mmCIF file of C-alpha atoms in Angstrom:
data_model
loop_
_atom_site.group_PDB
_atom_site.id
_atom_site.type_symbol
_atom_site.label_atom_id
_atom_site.label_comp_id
_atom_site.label_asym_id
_atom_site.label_seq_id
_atom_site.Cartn_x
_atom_site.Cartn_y
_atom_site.Cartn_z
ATOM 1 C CA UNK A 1 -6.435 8.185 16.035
ATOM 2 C CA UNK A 2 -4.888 4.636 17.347
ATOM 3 C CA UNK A 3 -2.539 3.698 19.243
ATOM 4 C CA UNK A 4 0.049 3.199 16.146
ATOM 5 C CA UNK A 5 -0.874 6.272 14.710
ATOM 6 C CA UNK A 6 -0.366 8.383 18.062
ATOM 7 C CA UNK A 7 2.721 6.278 18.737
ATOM 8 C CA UNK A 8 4.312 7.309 14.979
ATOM 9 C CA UNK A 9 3.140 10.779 15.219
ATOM 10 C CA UNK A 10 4.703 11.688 18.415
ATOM 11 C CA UNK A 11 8.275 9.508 16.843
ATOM 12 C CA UNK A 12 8.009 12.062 14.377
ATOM 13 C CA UNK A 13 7.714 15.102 16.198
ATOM 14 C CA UNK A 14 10.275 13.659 18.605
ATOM 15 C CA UNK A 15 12.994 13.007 15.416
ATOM 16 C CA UNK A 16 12.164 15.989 13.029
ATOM 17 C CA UNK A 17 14.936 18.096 12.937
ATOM 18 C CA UNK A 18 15.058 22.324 12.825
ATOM 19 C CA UNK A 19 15.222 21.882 8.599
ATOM 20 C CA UNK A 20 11.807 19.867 7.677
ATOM 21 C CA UNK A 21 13.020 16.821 5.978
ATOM 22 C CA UNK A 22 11.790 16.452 2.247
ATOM 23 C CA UNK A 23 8.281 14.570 1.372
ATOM 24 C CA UNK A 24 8.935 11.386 0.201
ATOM 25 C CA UNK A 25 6.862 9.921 -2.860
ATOM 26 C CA UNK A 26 6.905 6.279 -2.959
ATOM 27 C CA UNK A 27 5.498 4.319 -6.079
ATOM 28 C CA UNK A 28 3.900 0.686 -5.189
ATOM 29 C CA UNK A 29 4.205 -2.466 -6.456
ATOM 30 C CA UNK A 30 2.454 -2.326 -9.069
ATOM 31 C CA UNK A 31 1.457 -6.274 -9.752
ATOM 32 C CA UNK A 32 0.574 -7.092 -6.114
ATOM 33 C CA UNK A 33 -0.967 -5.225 -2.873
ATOM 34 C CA UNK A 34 1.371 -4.034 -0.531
ATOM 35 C CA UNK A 35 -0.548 -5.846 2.149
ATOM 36 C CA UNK A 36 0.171 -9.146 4.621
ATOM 37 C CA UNK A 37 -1.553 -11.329 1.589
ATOM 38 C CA UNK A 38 1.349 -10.339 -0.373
ATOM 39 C CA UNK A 39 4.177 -9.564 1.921
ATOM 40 C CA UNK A 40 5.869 -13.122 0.899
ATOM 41 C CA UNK A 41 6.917 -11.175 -2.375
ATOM 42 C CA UNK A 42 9.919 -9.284 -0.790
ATOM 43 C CA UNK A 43 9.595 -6.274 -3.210
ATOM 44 C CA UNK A 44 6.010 -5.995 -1.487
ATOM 45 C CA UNK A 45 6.999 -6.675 2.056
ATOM 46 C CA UNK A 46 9.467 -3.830 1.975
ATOM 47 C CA UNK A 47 7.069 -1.271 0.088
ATOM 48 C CA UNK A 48 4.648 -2.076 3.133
ATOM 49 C CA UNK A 49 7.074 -1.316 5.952
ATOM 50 C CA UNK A 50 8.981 1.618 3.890
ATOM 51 C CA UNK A 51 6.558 4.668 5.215
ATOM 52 C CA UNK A 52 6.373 3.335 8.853
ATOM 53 C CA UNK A 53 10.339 3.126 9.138
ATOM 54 C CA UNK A 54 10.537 6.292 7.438
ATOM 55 C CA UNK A 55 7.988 7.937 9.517
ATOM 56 C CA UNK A 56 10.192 6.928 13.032
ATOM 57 C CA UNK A 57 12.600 10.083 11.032
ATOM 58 C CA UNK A 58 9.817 12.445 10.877
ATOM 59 C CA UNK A 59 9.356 11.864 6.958
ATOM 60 C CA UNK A 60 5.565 12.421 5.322
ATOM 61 C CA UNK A 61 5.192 9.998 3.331
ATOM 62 C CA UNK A 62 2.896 10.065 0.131
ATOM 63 C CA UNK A 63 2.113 6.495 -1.398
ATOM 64 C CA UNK A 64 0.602 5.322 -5.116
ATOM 65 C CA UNK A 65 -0.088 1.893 -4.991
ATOM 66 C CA UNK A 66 -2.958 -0.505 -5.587
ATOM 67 C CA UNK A 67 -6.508 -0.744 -3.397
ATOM 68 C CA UNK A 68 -6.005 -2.308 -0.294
ATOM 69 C CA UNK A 69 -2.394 -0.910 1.081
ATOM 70 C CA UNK A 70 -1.787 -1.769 4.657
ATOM 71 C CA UNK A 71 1.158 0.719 5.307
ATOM 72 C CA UNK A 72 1.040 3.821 7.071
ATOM 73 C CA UNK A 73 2.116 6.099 4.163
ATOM 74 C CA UNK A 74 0.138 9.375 5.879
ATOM 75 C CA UNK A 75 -1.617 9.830 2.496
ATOM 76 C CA UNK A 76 -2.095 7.064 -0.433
ATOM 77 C CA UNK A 77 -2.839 7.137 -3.975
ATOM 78 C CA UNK A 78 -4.817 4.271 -5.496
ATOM 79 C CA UNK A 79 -3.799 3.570 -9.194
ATOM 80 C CA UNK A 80 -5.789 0.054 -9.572
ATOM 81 C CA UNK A 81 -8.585 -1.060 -7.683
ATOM 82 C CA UNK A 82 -8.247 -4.561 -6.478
ATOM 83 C CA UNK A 83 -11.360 -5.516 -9.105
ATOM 84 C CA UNK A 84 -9.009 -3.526 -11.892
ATOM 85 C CA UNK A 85 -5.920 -5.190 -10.631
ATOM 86 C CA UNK A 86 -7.164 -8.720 -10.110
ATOM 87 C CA UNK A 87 -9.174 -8.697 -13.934
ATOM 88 C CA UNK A 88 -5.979 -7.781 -15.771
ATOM 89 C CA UNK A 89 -3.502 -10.175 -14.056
ATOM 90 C CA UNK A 90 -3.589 -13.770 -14.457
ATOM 91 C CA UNK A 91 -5.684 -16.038 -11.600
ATOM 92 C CA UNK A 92 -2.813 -17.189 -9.961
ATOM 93 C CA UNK A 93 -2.936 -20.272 -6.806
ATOM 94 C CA UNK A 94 -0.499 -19.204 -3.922
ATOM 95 C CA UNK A 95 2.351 -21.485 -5.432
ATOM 96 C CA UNK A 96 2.412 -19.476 -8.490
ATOM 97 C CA UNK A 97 5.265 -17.310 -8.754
ATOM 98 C CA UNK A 98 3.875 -13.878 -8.270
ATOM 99 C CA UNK A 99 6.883 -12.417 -10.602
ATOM 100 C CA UNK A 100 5.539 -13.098 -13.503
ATOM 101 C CA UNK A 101 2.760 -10.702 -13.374
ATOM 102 C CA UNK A 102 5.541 -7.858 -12.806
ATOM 103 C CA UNK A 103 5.614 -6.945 -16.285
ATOM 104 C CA UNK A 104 6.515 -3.573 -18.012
ATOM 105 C CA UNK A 105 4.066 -2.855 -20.973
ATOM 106 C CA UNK A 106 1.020 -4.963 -19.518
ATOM 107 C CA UNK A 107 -2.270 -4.277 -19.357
ATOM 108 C CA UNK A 108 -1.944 -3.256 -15.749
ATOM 109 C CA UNK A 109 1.391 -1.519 -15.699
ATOM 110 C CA UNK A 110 0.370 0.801 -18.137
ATOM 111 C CA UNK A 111 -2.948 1.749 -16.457
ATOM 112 C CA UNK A 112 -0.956 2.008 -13.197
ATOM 113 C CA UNK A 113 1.535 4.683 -14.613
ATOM 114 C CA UNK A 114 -1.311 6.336 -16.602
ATOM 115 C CA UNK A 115 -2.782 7.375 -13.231
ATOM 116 C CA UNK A 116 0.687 7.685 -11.617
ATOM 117 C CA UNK A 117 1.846 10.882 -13.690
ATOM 118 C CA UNK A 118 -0.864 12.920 -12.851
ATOM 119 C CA UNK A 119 -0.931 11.934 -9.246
ATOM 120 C CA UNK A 120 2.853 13.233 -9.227
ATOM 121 C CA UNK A 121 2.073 16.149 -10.869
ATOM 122 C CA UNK A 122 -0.793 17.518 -8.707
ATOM 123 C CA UNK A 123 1.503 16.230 -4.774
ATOM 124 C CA UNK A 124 5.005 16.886 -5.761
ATOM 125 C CA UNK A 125 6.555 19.935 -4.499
ATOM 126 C CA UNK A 126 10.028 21.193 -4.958
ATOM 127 C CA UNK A 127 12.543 19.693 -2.903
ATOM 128 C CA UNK A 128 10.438 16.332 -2.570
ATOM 129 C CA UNK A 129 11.976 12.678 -3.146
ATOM 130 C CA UNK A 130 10.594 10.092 -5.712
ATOM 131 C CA UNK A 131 11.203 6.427 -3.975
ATOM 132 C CA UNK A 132 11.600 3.680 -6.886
ATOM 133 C CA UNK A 133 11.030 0.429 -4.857
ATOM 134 C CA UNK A 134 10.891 -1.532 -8.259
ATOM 135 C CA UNK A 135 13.533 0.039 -10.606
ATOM 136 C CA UNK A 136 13.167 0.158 -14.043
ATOM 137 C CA UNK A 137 9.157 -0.491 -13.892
ATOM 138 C CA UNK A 138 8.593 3.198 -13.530
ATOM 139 C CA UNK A 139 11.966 4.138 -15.281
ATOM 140 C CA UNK A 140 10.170 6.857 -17.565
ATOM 141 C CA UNK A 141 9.261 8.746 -14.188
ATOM 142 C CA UNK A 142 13.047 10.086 -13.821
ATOM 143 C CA UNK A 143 13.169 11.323 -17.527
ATOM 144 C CA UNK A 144 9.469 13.058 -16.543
ATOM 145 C CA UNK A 145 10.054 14.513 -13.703
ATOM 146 C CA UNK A 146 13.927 15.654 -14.138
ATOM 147 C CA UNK A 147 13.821 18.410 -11.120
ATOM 148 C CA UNK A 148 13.700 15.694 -8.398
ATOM 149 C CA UNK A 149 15.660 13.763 -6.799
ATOM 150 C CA UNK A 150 14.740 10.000 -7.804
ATOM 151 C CA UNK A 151 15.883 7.341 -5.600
ATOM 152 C CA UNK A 152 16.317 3.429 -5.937
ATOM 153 C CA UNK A 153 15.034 1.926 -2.471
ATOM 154 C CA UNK A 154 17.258 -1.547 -2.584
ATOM 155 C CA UNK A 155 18.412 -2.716 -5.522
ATOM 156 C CA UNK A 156 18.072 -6.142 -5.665
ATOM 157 C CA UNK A 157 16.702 -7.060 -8.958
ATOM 158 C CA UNK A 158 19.136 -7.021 -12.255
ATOM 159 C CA UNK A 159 19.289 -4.061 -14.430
ATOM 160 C CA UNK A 160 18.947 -0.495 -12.644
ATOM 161 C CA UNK A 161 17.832 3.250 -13.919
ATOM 162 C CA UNK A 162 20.068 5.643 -15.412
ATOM 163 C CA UNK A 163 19.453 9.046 -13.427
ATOM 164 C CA UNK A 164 18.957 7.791 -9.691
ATOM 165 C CA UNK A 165 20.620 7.578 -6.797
ATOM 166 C CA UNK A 166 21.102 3.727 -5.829
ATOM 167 C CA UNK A 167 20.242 1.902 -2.656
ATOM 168 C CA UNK A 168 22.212 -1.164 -2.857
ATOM 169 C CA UNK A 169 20.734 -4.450 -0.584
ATOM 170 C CA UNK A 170 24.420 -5.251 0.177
ATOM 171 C CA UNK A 171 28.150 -4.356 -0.941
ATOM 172 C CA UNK A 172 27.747 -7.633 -2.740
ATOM 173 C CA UNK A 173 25.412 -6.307 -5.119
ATOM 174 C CA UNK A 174 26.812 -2.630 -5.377
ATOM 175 C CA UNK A 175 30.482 -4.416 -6.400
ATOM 176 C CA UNK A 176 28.393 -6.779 -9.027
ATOM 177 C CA UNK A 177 26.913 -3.783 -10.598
ATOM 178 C CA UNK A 178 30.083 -1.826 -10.594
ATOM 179 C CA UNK A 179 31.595 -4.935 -12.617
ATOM 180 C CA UNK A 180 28.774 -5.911 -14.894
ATOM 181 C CA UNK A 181 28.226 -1.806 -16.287
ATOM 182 C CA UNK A 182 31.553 -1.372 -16.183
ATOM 183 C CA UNK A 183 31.898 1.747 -13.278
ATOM 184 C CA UNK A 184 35.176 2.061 -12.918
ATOM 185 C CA UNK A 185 35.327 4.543 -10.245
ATOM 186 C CA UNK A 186 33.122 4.631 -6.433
ATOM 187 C CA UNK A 187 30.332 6.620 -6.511
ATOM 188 C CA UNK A 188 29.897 8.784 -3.146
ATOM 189 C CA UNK A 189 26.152 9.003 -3.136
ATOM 190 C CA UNK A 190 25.146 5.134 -4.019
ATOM 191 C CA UNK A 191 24.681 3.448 -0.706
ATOM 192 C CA UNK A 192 24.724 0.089 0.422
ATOM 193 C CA UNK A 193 21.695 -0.286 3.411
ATOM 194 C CA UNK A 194 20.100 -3.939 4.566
ATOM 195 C CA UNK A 195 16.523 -4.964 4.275
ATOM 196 C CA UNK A 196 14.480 -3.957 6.931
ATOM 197 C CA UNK A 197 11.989 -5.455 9.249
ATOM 198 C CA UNK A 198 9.058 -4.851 11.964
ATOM 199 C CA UNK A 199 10.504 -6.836 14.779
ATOM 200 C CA UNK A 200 6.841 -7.192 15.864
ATOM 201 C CA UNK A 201 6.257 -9.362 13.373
ATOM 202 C CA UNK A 202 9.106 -12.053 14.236
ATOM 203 C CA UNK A 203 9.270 -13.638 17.810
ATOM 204 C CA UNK A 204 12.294 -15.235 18.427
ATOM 205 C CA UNK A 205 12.528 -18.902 19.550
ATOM 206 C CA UNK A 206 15.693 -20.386 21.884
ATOM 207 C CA UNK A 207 14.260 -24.292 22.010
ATOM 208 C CA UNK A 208 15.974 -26.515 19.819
ATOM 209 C CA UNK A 209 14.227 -26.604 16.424
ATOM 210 C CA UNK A 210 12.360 -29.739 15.146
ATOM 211 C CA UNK A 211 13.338 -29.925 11.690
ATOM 212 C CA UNK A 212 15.027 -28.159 8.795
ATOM 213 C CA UNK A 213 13.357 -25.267 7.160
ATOM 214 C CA UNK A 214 13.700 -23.636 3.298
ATOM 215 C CA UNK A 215 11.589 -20.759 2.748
ATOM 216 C CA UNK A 216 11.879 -19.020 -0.008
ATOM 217 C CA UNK A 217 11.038 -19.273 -4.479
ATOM 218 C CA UNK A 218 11.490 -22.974 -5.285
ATOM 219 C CA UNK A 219 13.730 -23.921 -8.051
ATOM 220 C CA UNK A 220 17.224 -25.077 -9.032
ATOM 221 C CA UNK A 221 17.703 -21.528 -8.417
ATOM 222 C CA UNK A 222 17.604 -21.498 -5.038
ATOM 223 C CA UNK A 223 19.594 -24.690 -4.891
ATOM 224 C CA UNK A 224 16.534 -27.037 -4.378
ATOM 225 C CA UNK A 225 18.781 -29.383 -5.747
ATOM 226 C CA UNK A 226 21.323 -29.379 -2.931
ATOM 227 C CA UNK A 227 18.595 -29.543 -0.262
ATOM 228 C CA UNK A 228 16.873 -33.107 -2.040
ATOM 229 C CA UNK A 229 20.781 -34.212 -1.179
ATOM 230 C CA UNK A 230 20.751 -32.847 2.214
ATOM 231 C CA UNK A 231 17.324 -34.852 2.817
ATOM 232 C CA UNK A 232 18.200 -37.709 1.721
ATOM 233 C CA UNK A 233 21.260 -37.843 3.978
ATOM 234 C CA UNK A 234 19.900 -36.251 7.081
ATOM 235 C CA UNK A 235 17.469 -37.941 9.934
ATOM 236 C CA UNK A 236 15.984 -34.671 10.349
ATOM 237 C CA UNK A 237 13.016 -33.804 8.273
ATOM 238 C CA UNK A 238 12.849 -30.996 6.075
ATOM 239 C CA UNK A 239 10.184 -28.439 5.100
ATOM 240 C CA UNK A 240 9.691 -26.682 2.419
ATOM 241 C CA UNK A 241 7.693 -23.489 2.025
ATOM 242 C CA UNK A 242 7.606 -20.930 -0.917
ATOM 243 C CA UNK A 243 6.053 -20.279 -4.418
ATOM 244 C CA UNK A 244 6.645 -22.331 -7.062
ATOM 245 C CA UNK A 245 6.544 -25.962 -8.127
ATOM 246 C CA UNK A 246 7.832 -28.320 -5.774
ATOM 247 C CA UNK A 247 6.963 -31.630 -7.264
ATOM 248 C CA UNK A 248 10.481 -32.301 -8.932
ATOM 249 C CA UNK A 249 12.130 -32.408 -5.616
ATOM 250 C CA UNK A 250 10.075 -34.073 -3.261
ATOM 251 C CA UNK A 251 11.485 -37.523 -1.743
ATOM 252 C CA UNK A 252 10.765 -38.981 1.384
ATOM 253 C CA UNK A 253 12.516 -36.682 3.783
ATOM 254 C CA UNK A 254 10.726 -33.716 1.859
ATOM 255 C CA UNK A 255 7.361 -32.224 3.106
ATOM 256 C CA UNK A 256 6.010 -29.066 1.019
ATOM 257 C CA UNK A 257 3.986 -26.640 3.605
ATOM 258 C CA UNK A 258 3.033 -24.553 0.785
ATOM 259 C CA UNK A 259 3.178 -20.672 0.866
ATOM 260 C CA UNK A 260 3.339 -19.147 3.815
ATOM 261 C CA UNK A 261 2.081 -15.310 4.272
ATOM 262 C CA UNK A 262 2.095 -12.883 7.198
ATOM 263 C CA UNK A 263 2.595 -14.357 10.378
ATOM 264 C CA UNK A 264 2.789 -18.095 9.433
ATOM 265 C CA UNK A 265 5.850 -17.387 8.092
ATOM 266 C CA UNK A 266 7.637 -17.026 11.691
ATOM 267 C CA UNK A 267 6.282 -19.504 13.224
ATOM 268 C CA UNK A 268 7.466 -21.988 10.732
ATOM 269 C CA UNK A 269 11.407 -20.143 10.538
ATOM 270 C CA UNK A 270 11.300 -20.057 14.661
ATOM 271 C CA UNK A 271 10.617 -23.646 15.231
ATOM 272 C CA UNK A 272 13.868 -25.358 12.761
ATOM 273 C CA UNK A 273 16.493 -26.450 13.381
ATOM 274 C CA UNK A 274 18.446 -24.945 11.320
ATOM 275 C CA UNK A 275 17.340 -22.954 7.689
ATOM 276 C CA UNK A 276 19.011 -23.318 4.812
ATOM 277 C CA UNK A 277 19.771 -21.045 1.490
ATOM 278 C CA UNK A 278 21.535 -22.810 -0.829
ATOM 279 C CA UNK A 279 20.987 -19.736 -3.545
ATOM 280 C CA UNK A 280 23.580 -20.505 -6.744
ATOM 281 C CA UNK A 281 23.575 -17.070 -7.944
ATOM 282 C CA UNK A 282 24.722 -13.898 -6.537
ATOM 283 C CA UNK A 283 22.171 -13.137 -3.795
ATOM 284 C CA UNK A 284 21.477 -9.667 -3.280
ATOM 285 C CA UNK A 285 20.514 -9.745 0.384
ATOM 286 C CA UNK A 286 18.686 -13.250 1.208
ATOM 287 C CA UNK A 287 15.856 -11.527 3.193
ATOM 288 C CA UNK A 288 14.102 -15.335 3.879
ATOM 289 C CA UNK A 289 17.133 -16.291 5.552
ATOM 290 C CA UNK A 290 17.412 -12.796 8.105
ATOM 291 C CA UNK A 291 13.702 -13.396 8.764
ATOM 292 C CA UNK A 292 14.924 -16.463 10.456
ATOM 293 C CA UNK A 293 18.228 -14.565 11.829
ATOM 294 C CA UNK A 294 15.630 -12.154 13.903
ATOM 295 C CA UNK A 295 13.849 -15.573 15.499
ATOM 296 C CA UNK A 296 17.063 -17.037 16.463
ATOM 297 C CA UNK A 297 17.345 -19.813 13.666
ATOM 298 C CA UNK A 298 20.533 -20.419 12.691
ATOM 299 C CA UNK A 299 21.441 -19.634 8.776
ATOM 300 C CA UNK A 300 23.655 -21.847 6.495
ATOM 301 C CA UNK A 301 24.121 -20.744 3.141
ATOM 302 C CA UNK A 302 26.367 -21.090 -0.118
ATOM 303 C CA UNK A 303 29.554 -18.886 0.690
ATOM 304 C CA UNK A 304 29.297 -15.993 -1.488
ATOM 305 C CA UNK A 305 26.948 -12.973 -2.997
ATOM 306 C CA UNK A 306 25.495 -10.905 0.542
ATOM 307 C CA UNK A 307 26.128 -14.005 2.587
ATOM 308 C CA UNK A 308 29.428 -12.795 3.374
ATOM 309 C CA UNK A 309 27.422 -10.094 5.438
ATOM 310 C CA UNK A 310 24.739 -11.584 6.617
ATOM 311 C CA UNK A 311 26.194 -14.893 7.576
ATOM 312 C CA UNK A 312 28.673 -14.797 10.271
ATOM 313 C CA UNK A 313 30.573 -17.869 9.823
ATOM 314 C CA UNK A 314 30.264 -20.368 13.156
ATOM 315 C CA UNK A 315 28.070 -17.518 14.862
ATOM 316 C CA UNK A 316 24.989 -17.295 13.388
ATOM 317 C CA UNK A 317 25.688 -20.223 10.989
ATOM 318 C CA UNK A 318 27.796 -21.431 8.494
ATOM 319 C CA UNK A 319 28.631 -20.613 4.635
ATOM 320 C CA UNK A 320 29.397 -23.842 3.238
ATOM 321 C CA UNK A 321 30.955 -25.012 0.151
ATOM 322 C CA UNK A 322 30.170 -29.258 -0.318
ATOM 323 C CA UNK A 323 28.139 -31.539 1.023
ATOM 324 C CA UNK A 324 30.023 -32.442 3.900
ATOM 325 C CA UNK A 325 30.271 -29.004 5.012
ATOM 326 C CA UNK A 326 26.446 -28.759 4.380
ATOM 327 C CA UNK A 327 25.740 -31.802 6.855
ATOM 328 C CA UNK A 328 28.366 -30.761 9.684
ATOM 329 C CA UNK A 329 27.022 -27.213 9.730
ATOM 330 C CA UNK A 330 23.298 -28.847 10.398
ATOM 331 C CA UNK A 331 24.669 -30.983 13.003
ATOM 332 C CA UNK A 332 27.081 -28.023 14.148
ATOM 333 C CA UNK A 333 23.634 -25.763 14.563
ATOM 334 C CA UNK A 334 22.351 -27.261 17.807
ATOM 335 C CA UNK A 335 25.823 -25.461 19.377
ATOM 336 C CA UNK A 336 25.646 -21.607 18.261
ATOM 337 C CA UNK A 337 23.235 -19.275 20.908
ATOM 338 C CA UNK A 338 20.313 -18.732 19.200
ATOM 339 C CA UNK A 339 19.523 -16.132 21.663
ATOM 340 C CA UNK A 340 22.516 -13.909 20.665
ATOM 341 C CA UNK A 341 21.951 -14.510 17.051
ATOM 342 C CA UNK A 342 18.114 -13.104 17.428
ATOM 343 C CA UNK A 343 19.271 -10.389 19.835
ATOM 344 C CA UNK A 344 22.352 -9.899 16.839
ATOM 345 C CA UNK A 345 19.808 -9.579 13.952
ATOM 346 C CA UNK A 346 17.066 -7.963 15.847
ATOM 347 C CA UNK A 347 19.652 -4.736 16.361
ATOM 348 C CA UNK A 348 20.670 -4.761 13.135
ATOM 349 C CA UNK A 349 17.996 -5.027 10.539
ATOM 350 C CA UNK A 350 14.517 -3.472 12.883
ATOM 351 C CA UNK A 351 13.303 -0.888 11.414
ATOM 352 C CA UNK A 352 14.824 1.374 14.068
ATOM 353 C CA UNK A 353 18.166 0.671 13.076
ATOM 354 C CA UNK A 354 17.987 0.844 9.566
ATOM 355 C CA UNK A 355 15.699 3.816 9.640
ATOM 356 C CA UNK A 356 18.683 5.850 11.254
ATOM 357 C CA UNK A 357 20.913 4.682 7.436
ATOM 358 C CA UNK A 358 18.173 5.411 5.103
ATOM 359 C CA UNK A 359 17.621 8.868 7.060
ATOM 360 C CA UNK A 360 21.529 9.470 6.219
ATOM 361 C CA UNK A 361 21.266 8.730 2.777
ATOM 362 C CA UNK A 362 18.603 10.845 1.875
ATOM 363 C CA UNK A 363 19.432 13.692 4.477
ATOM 364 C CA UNK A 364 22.628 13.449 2.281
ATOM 365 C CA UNK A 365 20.920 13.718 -1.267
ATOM 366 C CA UNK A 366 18.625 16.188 -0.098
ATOM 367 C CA UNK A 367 21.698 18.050 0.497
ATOM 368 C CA UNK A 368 22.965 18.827 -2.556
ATOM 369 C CA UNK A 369 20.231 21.274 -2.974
ATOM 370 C CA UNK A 370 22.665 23.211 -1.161
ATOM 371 C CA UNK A 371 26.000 23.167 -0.104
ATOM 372 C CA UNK A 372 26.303 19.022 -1.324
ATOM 373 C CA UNK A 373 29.875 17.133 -0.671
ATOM 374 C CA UNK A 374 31.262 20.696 1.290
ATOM 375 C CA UNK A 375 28.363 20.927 3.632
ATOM 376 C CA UNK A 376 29.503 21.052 7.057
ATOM 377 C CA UNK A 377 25.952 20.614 9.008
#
């Protein structure tokens, strides 16, 4: 056994509590790997960290994903090989946006849950959890399995299942769903928990950055548009990282560093200036733009969606609303600590911390096996 492996086994000895906690089942990604290669998808990345954080709990975790899973799930289900996986799906370069192989009714999907309902079947016990990290792709799991709790991981994708309990990315989104279905009335057992992230994997950085930094899917989107206006006023260069085409908005000021995976990915966020998120719709959570929170760079975003929790305004960076604002927040960046805001970030969204909220939420589910809302314990 390594080192990691000791290391979580003794965490989990050290946090199990007198009642054993329930299994949980967690069902991959199933267009990608939930590996470093693919960690840039943020649906991935989190499916690859989910069984270590839960594991610092004392959960077992019990994985079905694709060939090739780096987590530490303590047992995992293979549903595609990679050969499988990588002949259905379309030969993709790295600036290809890897969404568009996530669809329901493929080729691949449907092999994927073919193998997933019998895998449930012969590991699920009563009691046990079913983890959705991907919503409705594996929506006909809640109406197959009805005598388990099924949970959404972090909801940060549009539409979500009927039958789950929901694990919103930010009050943000939880209020936008309550408004677009219509739910008139709170709902004590949704929650609202943060991303989550191995600390290990992002060293923070107190120099003074040497340019501006987007990371993240290029497209008017993301407010690509704002940032080619940003450039072209600024006399710090930009970079731009992330999947997708960048061609329409390069200009002089503009360098594309193409898509970064595993740890390239901090050492381009630790080393700006400043990053910027100029998202135009509703962002769930912004996980690009925390990345860079938990290295010290200084965030400045649109001012709305889960901004208004991530982004502490003048502290960590600035939400801004027009250009001007946009070009005094990059030349207000240089001031705020970026030591505090990594020290800030790193508290908040490590694994650790956020391992303590899921452990709540599902200790609180789990619960209504029993004595539910009146429990005392």
């Amino acid at each position: 056994m390594n080192k990691a492996k000791t290391f979580l086994a003794d965490l989990r000895k050290s946090s199990q509590s007198e009642e054993d906690k329930p299994t949980l089942h967690l069902i991959g990604i199933f267009h990608t790997v939930h590996s470093d290669e693919h960690s840039h998808c943020a649906f991935t990345g989190k499916a690859l960290r989910f069984p270590k954080m839960m594991q610092m709990r004392g959960y077992k975790v019990i994985e079905y994903s694709n060939e090739g899973s780096e987590s530490t799930a303590d047992e995992k289900h293979v549903m595609l090989t990679k050969e499988e996986l990588f002949s259905m799906i379309s030969k993709k370069r790295d600036e290809d946006f890897y969404g568009n192989d996530a669809v329901v009714g493929s080729d691949h999907h449907k092999l994927f849950e073919e193998r997933l309902i019998p895998a449930l079947v012969n590991n699920l016990k009563d009691g046990d959890i079913i983890c959705h990290p991907f919503g409705i792709a594996h929506a006909s799991m809640v109406g197959m399995f009805p005598n388990h709790s099924h949970v959404e991981t972090g909801i940060g994708y549009p539409d979500v299942l009927n039958g789950t309990f929901k694990i919103f990315e930010s009050y943000a989104k939880l209020h936008y769903w309550h408004g677009k279905d219509d739910v008139v009335h709170g709902l004590n057992y949704n929650f609202v928990i943060p991303n989550y992230y191995d600390l290990d994997q992002w060293s923070p950085s107190y120099k003074k950055g040497k340019y501006i930094a987007f990371m993240g899917r290029i497209g008017d989107i993301k407010g690509l548009d704002t940032i080619v206006e940003i450039a072209k006023r600024s006399k710090i260069p930009v970079k731009v990282a992330g999947q997708g085409d960048p061609t329409p908005y390069l200009c002089d000021n503009i360098q594309y560093v193409g898509v970064l995976k595993g740890m390239e990915r901090n050492e381009f966020i630790r080393n700006a200036v400043c990053q910027l998120m100029p998202t135009k719709y509703i962002e769930p959570f912004g996980g690009a733009g925390v990345e860079g929170l938990l290295c010290g760079t200084p965030l400045i975003t649109t001012d709305y969606g889960a901004f208004a929790e991530t982004v502490d305004h003048g502290v960590n960076g600035f939400r801004c609303k027009t250009l001007k604002e946009w070009m005094d927040a990059i030349d207000a960046s240089d001031k705020l600590d970026r030591k505090s805001i990594a020290k800030n970030a790193r508290e908040k969204y490590g694994l650790e911390s956020v391992s303590k909220m899921y452990d709540r939420a599902f200790t609180q589910i789990h619960g209504l096996r029993g004595d539910g809302w009146y429990s005392m314990k």
